[in-house]
XYZ file of C-alpha atoms in Angstrom:
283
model
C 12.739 -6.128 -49.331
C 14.441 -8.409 -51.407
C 12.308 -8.892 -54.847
C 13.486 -12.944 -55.785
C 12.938 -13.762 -59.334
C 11.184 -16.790 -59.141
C 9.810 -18.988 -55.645
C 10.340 -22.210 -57.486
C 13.416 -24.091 -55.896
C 16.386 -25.258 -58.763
C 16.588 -29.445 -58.696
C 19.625 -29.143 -56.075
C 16.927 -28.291 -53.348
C 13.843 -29.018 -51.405
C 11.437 -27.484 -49.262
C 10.586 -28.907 -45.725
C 9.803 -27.924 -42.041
C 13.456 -28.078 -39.852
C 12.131 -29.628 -36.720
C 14.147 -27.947 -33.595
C 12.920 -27.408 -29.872
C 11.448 -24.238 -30.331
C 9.456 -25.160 -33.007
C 9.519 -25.793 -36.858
C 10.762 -23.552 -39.549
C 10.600 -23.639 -43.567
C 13.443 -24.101 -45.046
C 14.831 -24.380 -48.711
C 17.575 -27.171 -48.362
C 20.458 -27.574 -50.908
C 22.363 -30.253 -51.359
C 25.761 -30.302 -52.922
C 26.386 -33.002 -55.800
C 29.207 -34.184 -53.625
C 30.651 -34.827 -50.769
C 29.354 -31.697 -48.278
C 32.300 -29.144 -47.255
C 30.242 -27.220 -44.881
C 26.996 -26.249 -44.236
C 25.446 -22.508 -44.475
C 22.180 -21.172 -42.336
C 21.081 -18.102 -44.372
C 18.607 -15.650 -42.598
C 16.458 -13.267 -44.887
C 15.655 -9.416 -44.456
C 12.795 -7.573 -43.209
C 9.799 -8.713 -45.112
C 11.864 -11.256 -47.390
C 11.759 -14.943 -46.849
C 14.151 -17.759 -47.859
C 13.290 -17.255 -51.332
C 15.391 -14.091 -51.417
C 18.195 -16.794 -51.468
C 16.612 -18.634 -54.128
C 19.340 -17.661 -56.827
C 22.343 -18.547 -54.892
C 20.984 -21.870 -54.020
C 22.589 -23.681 -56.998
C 25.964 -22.015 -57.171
C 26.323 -22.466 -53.575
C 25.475 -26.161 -53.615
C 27.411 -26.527 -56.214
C 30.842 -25.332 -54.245
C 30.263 -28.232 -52.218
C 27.994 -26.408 -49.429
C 24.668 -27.719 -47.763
C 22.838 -24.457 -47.779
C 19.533 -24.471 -45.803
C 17.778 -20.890 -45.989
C 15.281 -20.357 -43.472
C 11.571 -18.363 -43.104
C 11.997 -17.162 -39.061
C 9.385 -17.433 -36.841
C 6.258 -15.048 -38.391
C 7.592 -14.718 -41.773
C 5.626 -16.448 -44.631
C 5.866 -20.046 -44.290
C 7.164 -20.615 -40.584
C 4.602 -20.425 -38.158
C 4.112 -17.459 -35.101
C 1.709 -16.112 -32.815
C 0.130 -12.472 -33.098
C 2.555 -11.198 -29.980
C 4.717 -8.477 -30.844
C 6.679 -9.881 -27.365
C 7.524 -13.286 -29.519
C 9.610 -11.314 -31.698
C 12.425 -9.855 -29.423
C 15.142 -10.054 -30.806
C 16.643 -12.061 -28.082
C 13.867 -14.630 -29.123
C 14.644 -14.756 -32.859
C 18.344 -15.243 -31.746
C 17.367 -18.462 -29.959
C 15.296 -19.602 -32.589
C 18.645 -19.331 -34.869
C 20.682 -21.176 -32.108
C 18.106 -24.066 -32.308
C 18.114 -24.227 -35.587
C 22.136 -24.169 -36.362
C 22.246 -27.027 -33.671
C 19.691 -29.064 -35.626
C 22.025 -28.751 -38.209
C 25.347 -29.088 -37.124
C 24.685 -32.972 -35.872
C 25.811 -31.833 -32.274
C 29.195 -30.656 -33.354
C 30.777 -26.868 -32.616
C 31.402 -24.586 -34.838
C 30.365 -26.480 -37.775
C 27.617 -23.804 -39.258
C 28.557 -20.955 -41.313
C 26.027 -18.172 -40.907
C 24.928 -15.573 -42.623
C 22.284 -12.694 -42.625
C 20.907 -10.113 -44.707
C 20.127 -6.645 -43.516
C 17.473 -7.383 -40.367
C 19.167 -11.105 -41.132
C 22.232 -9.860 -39.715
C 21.469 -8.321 -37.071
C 19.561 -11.609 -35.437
C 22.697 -13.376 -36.986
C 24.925 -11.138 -34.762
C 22.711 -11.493 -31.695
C 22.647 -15.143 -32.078
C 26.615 -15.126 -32.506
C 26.640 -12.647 -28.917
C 24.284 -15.102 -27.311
C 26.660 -18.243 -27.786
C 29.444 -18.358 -30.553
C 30.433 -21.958 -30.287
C 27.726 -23.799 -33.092
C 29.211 -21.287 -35.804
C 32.422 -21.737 -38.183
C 31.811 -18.229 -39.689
C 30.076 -15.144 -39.627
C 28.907 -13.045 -42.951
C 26.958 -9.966 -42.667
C 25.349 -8.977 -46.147
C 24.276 -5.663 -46.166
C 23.616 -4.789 -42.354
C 25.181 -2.449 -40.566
C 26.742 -1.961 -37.172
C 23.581 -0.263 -35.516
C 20.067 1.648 -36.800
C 19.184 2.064 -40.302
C 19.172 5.395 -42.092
C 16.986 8.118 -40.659
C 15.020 8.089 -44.008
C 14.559 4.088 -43.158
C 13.390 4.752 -40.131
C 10.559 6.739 -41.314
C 9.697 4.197 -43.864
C 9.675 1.673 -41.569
C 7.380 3.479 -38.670
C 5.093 4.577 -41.424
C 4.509 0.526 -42.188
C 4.422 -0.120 -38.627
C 1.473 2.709 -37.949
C -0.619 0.888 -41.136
C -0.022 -2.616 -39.665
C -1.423 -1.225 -36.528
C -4.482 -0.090 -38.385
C -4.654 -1.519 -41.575
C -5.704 -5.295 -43.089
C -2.259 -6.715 -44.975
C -4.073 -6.961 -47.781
C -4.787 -3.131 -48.019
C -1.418 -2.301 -46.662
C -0.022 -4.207 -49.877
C -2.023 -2.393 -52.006
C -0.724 1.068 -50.573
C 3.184 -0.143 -51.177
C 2.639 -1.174 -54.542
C 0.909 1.905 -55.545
C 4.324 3.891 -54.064
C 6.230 1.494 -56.623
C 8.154 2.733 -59.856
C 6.208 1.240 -63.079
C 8.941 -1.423 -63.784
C 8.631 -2.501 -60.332
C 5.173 -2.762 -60.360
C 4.916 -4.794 -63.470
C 7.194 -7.033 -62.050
C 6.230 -10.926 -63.443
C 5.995 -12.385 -59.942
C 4.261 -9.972 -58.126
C 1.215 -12.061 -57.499
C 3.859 -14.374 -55.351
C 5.161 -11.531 -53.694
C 1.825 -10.809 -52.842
C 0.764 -13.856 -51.262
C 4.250 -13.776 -49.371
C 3.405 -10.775 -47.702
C -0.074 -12.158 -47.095
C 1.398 -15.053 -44.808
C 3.819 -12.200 -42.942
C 2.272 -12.048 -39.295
C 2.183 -8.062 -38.968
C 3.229 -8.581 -34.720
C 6.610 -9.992 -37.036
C 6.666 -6.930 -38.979
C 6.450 -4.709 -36.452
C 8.539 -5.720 -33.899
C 11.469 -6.267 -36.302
C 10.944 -3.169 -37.613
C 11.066 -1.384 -34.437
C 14.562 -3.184 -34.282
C 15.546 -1.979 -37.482
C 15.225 1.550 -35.819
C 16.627 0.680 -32.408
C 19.414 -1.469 -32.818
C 22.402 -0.148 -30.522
C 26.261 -0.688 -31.868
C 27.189 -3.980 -31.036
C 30.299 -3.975 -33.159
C 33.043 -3.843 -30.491
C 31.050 -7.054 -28.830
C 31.643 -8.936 -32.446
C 34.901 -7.907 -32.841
C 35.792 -10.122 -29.441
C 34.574 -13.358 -30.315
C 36.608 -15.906 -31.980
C 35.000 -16.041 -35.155
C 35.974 -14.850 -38.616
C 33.525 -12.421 -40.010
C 32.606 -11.560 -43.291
C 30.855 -8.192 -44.676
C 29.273 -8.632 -48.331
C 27.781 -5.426 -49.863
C 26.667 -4.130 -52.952
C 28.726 -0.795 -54.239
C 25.549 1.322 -53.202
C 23.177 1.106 -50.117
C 20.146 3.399 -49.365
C 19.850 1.558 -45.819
C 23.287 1.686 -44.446
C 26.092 3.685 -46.457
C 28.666 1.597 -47.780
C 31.541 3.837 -46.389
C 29.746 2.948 -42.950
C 29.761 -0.782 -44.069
C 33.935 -0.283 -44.555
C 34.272 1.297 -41.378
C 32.042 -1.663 -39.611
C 34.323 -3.876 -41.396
C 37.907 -2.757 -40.260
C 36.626 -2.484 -36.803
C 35.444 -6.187 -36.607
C 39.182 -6.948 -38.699
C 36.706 -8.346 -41.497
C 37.178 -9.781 -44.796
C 35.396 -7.057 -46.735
C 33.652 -7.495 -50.350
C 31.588 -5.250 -52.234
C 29.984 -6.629 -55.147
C 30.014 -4.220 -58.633
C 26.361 -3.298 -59.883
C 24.088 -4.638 -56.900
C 22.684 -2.293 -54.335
C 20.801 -2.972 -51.093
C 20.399 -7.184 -51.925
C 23.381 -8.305 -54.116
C 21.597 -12.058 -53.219
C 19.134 -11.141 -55.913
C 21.079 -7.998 -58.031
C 24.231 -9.983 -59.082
C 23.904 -13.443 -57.439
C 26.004 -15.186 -59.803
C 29.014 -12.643 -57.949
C 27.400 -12.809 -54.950
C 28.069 -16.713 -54.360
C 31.576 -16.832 -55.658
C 32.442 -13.948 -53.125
C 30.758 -16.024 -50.168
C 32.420 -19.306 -51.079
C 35.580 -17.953 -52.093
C 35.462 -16.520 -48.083
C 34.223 -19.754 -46.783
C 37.064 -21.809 -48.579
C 38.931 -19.539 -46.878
C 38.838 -20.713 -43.615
């Protein structure tokens, strides 16, 4: 998971419930000083929230974007039910649908969208499902099918202690797995009570995804929609050379950012944003 450096929003943003049809989500919501060039829906990563975006809030905004990251349905601050069933991907895909209508004021293809890791893979499902709210498509650090067979195990060991386990004691167990600097991190009691509000049904189901998730790149490639693939130079989930390959299959601008690894939103975010607005200028 993404490990954000503070959960304390910059001035340019707020924090409120999106109101759409199938419910309401928690957003952070940046405003641009100006006049707004575009707007961005940003979807976190397996067990992150919209605070993994908190550091490219500013820059973004400040590019002339409306950036509005979102908490999906089960993950810390947006509501969901204990049904592993609510969580198909299909169902996350809508969610993002209803919430990239609520804020593109009716019009097509007004909402650039982007995903990290598990992010992008909803992202690209909710792209397959209907194409036409969305002016762009960037994938940050998620790859064109399953995650790494070492990631899988990870992931189904979680998945067997959510089954079994209080989240509580299942946080304990991670952090005790953590290297010392990552333990002592300075906001690890917010981290905690993050994970706290993560519905395990959320968890699990995404997870089983994570491990799951067929190739859908030749699908992508087909749709009229220019697509984006941000990465750090080193990935433990998907390889980067499997990132490049991803990318010139879909015909994708292709960026790898220098020093970050699995979530360049919170390694090098300063880089991170220029890369994403430079490619949304772009268009």
């Amino acid at each position: 998971m993404s490990r954000p450096h503070t959960f304390t929003p910059p001035p340019c943003a707020h924090a409120h419930q999106l109101r759409t049809p199938r419910g309401d989500f928690a957003v952070l919501d940046a405003s641009p000083p100006g006049a707004v060039r575009g707007t961005a829906l940003l979807l976190p990563g397996y067990m992150g929230s919209k605070e993994d975006f908190m550091a490219l809030l500013e820059p973004l905004s400040s590019a002339g974007f409306r950036i509005v990251a979102v908490d999906g349905r089960g993950q810390y601050e947006s509501d969901g039910t204990d049904r592993q069933e609510d969580y198909a991907q299909d169902e996350l895909a809508r969610d993002v649908l209803a919430q990239a209508t609520a804020l593109g004021d009716g019009g097509a293809g007004t909402v650039h969208l982007l995903g990290h890791s598990l992010g992008g893979q909803i992202a690209r499902a909710s792209v397959l499902l209907d194409v036409s709210p969305f002016r762009s498509l960037t994938l940050m650090s998620s790859g064109p099918a399953e995650v790494v067979e070492a990631q899988q195990l990870k992931v189904k060991v979680l998945s067997d202690a959510l089954a079994t386990l209080s989240m509580a004691r299942v946080w304990d167990a991670m952090r005790a797995l953590d290297p010392p600097e990552e333990a002592a991190t300075a906001n690890g009691e917010a981290l905690r009570r993050r994970w706290l509000r993560h519905r395990p049904a959320q968890l699990i189901a995404t997870g089983r995804q994570l491990v799951t998730e067929p190739d859908r790149v030749a699908g992508l490639a087909a749709l009229p929609l220019p697509v984006h693939v941000l990465s750090g130079e080193r990935d433990d989930t998907w390889p980067v050379p499997l990132l490049d390959e991803m990318a010139r299959r879909l015909g994708a601008h292709r960026t790898r950012i220098a020093g970050a690894e699995h979530s360049p939103n919170t390694d090098r975010p300063e880089q991170t944003a220029a890369a994403i607005a430079a490619f949304w200028d772009s268009l």
